[in-house]
XYZ file of C-alpha atoms in Angstrom:
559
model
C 19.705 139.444 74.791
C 21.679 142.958 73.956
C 23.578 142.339 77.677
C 24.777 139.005 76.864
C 25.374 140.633 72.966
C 27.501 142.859 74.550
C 29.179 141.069 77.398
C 30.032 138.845 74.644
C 31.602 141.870 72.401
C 33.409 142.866 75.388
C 34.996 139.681 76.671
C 35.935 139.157 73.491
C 37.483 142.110 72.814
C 39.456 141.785 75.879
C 40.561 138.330 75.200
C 41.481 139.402 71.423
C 44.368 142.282 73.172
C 45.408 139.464 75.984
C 48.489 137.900 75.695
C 47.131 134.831 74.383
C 47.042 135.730 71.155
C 50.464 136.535 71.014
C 51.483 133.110 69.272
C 49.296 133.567 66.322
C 50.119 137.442 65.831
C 53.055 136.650 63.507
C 51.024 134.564 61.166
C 48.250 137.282 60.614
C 50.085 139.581 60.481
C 52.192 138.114 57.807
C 49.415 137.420 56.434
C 48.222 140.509 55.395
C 51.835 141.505 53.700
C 52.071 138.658 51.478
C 50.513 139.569 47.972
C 48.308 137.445 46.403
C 47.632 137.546 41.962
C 45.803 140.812 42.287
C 44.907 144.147 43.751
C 41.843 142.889 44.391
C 42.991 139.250 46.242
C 45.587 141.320 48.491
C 42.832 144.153 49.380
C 40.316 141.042 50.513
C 43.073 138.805 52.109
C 43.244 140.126 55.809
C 39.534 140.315 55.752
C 38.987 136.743 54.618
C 41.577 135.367 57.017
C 39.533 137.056 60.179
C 36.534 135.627 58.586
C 37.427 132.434 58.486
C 39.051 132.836 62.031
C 35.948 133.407 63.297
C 33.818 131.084 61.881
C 35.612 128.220 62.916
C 36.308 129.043 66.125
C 32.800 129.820 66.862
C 31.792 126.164 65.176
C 34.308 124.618 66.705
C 33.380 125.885 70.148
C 29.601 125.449 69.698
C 29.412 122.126 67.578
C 32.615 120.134 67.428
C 32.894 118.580 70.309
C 29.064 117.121 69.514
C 29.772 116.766 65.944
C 33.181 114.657 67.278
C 31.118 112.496 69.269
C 28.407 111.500 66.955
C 30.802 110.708 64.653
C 32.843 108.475 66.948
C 35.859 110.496 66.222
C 38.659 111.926 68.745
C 37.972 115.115 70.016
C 41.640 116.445 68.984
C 40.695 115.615 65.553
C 40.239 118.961 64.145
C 42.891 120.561 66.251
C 45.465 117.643 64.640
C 43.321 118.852 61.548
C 43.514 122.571 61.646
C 47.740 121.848 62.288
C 48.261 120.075 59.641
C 46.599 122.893 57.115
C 48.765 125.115 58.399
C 51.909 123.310 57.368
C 51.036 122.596 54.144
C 50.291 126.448 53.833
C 53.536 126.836 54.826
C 55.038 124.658 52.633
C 52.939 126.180 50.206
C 54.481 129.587 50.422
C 57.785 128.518 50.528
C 57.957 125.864 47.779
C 55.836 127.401 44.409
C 55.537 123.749 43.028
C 54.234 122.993 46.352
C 51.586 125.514 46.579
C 50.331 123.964 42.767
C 49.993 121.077 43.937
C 47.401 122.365 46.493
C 45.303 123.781 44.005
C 45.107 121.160 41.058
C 41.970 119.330 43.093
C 40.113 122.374 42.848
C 40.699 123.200 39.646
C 37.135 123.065 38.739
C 36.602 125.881 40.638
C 36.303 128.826 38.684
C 38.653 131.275 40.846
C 40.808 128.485 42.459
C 40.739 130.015 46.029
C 42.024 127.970 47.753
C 46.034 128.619 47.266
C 48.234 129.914 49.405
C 48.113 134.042 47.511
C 44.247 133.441 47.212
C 43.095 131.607 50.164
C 42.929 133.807 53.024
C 39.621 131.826 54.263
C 41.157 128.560 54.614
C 44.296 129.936 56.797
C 41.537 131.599 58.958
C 39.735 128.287 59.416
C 42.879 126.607 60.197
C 44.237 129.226 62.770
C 40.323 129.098 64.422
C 40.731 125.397 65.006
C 43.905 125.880 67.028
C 43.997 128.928 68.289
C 43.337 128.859 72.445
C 42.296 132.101 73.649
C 42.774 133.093 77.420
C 40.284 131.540 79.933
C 37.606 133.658 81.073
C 33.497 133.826 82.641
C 32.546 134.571 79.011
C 34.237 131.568 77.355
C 33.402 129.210 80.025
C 29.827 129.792 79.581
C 30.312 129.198 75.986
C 31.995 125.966 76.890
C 29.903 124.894 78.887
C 26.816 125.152 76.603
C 28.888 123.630 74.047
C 29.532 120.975 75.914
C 26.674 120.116 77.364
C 24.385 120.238 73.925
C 22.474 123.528 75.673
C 23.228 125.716 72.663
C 20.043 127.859 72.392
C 19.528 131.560 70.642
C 21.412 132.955 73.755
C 24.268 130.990 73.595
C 24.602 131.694 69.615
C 24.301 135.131 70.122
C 27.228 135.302 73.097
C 29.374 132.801 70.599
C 28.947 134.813 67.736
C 29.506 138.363 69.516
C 32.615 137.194 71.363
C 34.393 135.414 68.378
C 33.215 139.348 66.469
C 35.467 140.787 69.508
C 38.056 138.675 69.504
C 38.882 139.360 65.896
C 38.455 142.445 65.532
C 42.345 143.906 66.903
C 43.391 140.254 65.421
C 41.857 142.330 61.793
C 43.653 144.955 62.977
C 47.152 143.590 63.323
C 46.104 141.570 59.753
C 45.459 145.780 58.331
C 48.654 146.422 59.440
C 50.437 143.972 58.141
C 48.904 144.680 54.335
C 49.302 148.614 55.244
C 52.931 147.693 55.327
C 53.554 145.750 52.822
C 51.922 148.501 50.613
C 53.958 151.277 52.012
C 57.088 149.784 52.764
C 59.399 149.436 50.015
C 61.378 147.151 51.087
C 58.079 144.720 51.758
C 57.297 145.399 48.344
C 60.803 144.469 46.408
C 61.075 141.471 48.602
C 57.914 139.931 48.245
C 59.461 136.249 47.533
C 61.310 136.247 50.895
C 57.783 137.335 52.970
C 56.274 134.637 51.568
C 59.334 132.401 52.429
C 59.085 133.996 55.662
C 55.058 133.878 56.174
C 55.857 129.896 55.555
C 58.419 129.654 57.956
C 56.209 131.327 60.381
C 53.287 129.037 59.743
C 55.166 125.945 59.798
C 57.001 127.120 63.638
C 53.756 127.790 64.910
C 52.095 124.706 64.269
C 55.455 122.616 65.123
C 55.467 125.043 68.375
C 51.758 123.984 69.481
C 52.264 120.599 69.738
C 54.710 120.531 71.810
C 53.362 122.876 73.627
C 55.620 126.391 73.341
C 53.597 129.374 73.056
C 52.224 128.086 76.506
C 55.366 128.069 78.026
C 56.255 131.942 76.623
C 52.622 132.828 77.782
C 53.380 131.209 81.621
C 56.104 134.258 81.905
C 53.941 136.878 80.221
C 51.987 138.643 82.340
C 48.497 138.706 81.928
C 47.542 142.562 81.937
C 43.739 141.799 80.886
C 43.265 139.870 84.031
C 41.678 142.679 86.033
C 39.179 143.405 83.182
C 38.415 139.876 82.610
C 37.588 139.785 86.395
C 35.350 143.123 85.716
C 33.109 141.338 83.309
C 32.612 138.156 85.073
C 31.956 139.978 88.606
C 29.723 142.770 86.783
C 26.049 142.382 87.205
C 25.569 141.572 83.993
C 28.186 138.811 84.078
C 26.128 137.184 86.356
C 24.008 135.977 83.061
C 26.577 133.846 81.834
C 26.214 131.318 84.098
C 23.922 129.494 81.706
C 25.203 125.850 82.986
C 25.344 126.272 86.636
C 21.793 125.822 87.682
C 20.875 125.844 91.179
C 19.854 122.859 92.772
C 19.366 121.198 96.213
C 23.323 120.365 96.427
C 24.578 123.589 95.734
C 22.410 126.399 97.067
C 24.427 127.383 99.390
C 27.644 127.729 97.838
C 27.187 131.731 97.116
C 27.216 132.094 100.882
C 31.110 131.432 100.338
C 32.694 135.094 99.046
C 35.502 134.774 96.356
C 39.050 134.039 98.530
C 37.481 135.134 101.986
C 40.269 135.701 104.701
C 38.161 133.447 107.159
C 36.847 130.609 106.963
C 33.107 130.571 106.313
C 30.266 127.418 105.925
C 28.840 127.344 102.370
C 26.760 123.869 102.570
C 28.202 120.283 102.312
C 29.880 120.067 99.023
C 27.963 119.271 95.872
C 28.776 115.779 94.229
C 31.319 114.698 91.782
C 29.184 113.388 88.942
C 29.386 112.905 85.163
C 33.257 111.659 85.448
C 33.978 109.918 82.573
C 37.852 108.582 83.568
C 39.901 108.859 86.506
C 43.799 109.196 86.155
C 46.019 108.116 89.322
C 43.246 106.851 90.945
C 39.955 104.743 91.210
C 36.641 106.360 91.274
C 36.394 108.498 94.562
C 33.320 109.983 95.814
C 33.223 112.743 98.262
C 31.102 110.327 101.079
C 34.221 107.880 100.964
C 37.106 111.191 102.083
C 34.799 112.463 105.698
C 37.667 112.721 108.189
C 39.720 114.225 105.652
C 40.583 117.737 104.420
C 39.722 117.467 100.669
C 40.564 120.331 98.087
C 39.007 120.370 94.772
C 40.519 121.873 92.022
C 38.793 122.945 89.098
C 41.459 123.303 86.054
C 42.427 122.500 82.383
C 45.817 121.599 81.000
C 46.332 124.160 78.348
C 44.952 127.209 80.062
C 47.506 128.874 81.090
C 45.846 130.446 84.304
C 45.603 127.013 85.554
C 49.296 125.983 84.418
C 50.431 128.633 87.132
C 48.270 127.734 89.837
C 48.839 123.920 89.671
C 52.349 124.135 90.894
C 50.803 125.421 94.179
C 48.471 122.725 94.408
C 50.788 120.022 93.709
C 52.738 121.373 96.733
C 50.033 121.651 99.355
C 49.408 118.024 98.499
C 53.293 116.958 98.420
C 53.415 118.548 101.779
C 50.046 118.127 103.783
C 48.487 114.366 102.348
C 49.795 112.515 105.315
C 48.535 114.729 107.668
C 45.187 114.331 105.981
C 44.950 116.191 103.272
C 43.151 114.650 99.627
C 43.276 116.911 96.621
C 40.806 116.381 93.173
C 41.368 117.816 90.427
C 38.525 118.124 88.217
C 39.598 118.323 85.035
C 37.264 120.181 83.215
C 38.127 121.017 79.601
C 37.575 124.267 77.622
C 38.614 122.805 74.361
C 37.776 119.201 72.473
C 41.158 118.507 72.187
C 41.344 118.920 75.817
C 39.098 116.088 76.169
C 41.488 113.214 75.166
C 42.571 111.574 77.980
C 45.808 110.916 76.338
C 45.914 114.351 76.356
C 45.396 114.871 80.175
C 47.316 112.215 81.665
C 50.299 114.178 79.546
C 49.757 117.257 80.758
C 49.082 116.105 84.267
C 52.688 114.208 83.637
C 54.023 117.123 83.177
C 53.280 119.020 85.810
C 53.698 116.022 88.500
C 50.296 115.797 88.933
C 50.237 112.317 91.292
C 46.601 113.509 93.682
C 43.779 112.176 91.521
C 41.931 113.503 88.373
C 38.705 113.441 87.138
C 37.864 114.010 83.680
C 35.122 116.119 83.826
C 34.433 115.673 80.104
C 30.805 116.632 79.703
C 31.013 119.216 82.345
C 28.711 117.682 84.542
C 30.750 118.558 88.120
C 31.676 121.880 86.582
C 28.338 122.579 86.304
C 26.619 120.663 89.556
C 29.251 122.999 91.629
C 28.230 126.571 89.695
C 31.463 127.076 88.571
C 32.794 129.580 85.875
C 36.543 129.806 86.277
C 39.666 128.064 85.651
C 41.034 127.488 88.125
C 38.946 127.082 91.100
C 39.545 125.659 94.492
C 37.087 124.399 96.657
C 38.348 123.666 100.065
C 36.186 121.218 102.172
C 36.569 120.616 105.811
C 36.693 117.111 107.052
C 32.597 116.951 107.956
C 32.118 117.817 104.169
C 31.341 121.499 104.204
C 32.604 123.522 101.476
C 34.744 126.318 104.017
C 36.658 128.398 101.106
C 36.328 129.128 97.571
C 38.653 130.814 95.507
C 38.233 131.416 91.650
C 41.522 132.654 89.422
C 45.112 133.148 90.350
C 46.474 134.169 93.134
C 45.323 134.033 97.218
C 47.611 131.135 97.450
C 48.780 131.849 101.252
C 44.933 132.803 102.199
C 44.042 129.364 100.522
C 47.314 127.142 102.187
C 46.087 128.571 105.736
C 42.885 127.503 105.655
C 43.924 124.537 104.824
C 46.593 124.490 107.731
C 43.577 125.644 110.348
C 41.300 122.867 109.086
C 44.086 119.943 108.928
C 44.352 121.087 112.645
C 40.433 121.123 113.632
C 40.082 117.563 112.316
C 43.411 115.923 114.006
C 44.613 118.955 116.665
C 47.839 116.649 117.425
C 48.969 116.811 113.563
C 52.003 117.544 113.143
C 52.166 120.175 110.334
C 55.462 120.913 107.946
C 56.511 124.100 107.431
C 54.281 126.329 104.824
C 55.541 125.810 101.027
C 57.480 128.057 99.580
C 56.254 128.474 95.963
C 56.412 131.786 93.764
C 53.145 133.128 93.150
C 53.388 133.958 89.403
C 50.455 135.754 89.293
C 50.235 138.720 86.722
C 50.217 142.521 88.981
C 48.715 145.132 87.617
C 50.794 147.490 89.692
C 52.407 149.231 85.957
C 50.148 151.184 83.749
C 48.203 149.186 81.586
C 49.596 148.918 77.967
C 47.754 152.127 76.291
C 46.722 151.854 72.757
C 46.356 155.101 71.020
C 44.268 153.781 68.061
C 40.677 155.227 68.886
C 39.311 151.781 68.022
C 41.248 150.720 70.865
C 41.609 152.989 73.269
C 41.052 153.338 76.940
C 43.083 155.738 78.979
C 42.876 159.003 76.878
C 43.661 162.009 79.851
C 42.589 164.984 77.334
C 39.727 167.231 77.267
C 38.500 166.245 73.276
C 36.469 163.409 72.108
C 38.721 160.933 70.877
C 38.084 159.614 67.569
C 39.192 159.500 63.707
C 36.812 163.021 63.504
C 39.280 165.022 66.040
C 41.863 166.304 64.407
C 43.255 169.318 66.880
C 44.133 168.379 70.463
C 45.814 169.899 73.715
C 47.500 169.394 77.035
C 45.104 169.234 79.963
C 46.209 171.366 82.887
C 45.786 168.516 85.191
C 45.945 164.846 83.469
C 45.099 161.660 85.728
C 47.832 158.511 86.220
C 47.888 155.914 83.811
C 46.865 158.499 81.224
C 48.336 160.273 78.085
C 47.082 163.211 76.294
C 47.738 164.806 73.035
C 49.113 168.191 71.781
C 49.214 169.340 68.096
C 47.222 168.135 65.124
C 47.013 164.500 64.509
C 45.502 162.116 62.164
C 44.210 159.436 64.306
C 43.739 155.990 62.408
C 42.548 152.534 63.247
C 46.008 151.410 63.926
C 48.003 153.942 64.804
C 48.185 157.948 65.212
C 50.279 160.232 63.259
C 51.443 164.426 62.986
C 50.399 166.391 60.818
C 53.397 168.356 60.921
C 54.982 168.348 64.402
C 52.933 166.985 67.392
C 53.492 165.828 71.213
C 52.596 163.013 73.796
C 52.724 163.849 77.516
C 52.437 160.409 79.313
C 51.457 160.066 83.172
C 53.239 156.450 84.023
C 54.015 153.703 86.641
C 56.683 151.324 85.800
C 59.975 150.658 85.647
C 60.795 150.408 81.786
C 59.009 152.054 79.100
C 58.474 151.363 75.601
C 56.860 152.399 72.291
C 55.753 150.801 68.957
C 56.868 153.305 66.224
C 57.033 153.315 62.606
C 57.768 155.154 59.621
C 61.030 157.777 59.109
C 61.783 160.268 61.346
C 63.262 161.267 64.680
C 61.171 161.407 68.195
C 62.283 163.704 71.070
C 61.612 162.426 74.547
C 61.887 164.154 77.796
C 61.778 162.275 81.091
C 62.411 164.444 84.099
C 64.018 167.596 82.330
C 66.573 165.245 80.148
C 65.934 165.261 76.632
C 67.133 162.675 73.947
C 66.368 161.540 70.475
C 65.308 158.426 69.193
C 65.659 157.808 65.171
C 62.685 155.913 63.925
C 63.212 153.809 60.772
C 61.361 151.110 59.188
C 58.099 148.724 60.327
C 56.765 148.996 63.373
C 58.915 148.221 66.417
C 59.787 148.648 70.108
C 61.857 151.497 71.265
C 62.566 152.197 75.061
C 61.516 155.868 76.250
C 62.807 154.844 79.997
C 64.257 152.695 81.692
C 64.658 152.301 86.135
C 66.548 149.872 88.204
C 62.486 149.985 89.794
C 59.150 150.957 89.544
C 58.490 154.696 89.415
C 55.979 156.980 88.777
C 56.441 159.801 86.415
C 55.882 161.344 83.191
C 57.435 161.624 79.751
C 56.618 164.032 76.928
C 57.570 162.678 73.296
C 57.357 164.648 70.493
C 57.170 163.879 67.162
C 57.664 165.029 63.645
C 55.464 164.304 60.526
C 56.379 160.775 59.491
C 56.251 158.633 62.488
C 53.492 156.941 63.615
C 52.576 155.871 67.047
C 50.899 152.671 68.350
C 51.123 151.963 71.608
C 52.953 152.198 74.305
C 53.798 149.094 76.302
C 55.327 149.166 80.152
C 57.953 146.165 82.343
């Protein structure tokens, strides 16, 4: 129970820094700078907007797909739901008259919290009911038990610690926003236009999720968790999370497959496609009916955005191989209710010229029979039926396209083959250094000799200092969102990459030195990005940046 507590803590924490979250960012933070009727209602605001965050996400993820279907409702009900809240909160902010009208049916509530000032909760329970974190082994387990009714003390537990970790650098960002607002004058004088602006925010996000926008940013982002989203799934204890994939007769002998092998390798005759509750460019197929052909299953969802890079490689294999005997499935298996409309699906496979057919997976019943815990996942099965190659997450396309080149030729040796595709693999590197947080709450590259935490105050420069590292000089005051001087201070930085950045804030001027050549930066205002370097390509070095009492230092953030 404590290693699923805290494999749940830590996926979620890793998911709640990932560029998923990126969409929703402006809104919390926002959030926590717009003032409410009292010192007391702006001091509670950011907390009460992570709380409610968290509780319906971790309902929603657990219960409403089941409550949905009891109810004979659609599954994108509460996401519809959860949208339109946040417009009229929105509308709320912006128009005063508006925002009265929200409140007069509660009226006969002694505090009226539920405005737009007071109601931090109910933003929080609307953002949980559309907010889409990153796929990963930890949520899929939590989908899957979700979606298959098998919600037991375990899977509470690894709901409830991973929706804790996701929102606690979402609180965070919400602490910052408040801090702000409180210490920013400007923030303070203008607090009619941050509400304005809180409601224009609100109302673009929701208007940008339906049609879909913050996954298109996200497709060009790249994805610098990946690695450590691979770390917990691949970690012993990550192993627990399969809760859904039991082993059975079928698929036994799938683990003999490793995860993109070179060669081929024999991992039993492929497990059936069961449970499908609607096909989508095709009639029912069954795995029996495709022996002679090459199949490749592909295990994906429309909205995660792992899978929304790897599908245009799979629509190309099948473009270019079918007629030489190549079928492709995709099981769509969905992390989300919403993503169980198939309205929904046949859009999204629309638009990504999806034409091979799909299975909606709805109940997760193939997901499960194959032991599967990533989006996406291909299966490759040679033409006698044996599952040959597995390959869970991005990337290994060319690995993946020549196996299925080799086996196209074992089953019909006078094929005649087109060339290989030519597709860019998208996948996120993690060639730069990662992007270093220097809160201590968040931390995880700190190069110096002291303990870091809020109790060290006095720091210095290790002779040596690893890569990918920084370390401190000087006295600081280290907080949970950012660090700051006590009177002058320094950064020495050990890099890869070919741009650098910081977030800064406050007044004051920075001094950075990259290879002997000093400049100065002036730092004014709210937190921002400020380039420290910048290569025509990717370099390793180091930068010292030193600072002056008044700036404060979040991150720093590498291209």
């Amino acid at each position: 129970m404590l290693s699923l507590a805290l494999i749940g803590l830590v996926g979620g924490l890793i998911t709640g820094i990932s560029p998923c979250i990126l969409p929703v960012l402006p809104v919390i933070f926002l959030s926590g700078g717009v003032e409410g009727a009292g010192e007391r209602s702006r001091r509670w605001r950011p907390y009460l907007v992570i709380a409610g965050l968290v509780t319906s996400f971790a309902t929603f993820t657990l219960l409403g797909s089941l409550l949905l279907a009891l109810l004979n409702l659609p599954q994108d009900l509460l996401r519809w739901a959860g949208l339109a809240v946040l417009v009229l909160i929105g509308v709320g902010l912006i128009v005063p008259r508006f925002e009265s009208l929200l409140e007069k049916p509660f009226s006969w509530i002694p505090k009226k919290d539920v405005g737009t000032d007071r109601g931090g909760f109910i933003l929080g329970l609307a953002l949980g009911a559309v907010y889409v974190p990153c796929a990963g082994p930890v949520l899929a387990a939590i989908t899957v038990a979700g979606s298959t009714g098998e919600i037991g003390v375990d899977t509470v537990v690894l709901t409830a610690t991973f929706a804790v970790g996701a929102a606690l650098p979402l609180l965070i960002f919400a602490l910052a926003g408040r801090r702000v607002a409180q210490r920013v004058k400007a923030f303070r004088q203008h607090q009619r236009g941050i509400r304005i602006a809180g409601g224009v925010v609100m109302i673009a996000l929701a208007v940008g999720l339906v049609f879909n926008v913050p996954q298109a940013l996200q497709r060009i982002i790249p994805d610098y968790t990946s690695a450590l989203q691979d770390a917990v799934g691949d970690s012993e204890a990550g192993e627990q999370l399969n809760l859904g994939g039991l082993i059975n007769e079928q698929n036994k002998h799938l683990d003999q497959c490793s995860n993109g092998g070179a060669e081929l390798e024999s991992c039993g005759t492929a497990p059936d496609i069961q449970g499908i509750t609607e096909w989508i460019n095709s009639e029912p197929v069954a795995l029996e009916q495709l022996r002679g052909q090459v199949v490749l299953v592909d295990f994906w969802a429309y909205s995660c955005i792992n899978c929304q890079r790897s599908i245009p490689h799979t629509v190309a294999w099948y473009d270019a191989y079918r007629d030489a005997g190549l079928e492709v499935i995709g099981v769509h298996s969905p992390e989300y209710a919403f993503e169980k409309e198939p309205r929904n699906v046949r859009a999204g496979a629309e638009n990504f010229g999806i034409e091979y057919p799909v299975a909606l997976d709805n109940s997760l019943s193939t997901w499960t029979n194959y032991r599967n815990r990533y989006w996406p996942a291909h299966y490759v099965i040679d033409a006698e039926g044996t599952v040959r190659h597995i390959k869970f997450g991005e990337g290994g396309y060319a690995t993946t396209e020549g196996h299925i080149r080799e086996l196209l030729l074992q089953a019909n040796p006078d094929a005649e083959l087109p060339p290989a595709t030519d597709v860019a693999d998208e996948t996120p590197t993690e060639k730069n250094t990662p992007e270093t947080y220097l809160s201590p709450t968040k931390v995880v590259n700190f190069g110096g000799e002291e303990r870091y935490s809020a109790q060290t105050t006095s720091f210095a420069l290790p002779r040596s200092q690893e890569r990918d590292t920084f370390a401190l000089e000087g006295d600081w005051e280290l907080t949970t969102q950012y660090i700051e001087p006590e009177q002058r201070g320094g950064i020495r930085l050990e890099y890869t990459a070919s741009e650098v950045r910081m977030v800064l804030a406050g007044e004051g001027t920075v001094t950075v030195s990259v290879d002997g050549r000093e400049r100065e930066i002036e730092v004014s205002g709210t937190p921002d990005s400020y380039r420290l370097a910048k290569t025509d390509a990717q370099e390793t070095g180091t930068i010292e940046v030193e600072f002056e009492r008044g700036v404060q230092a979040y991150s720093f953030t590498f291209g």
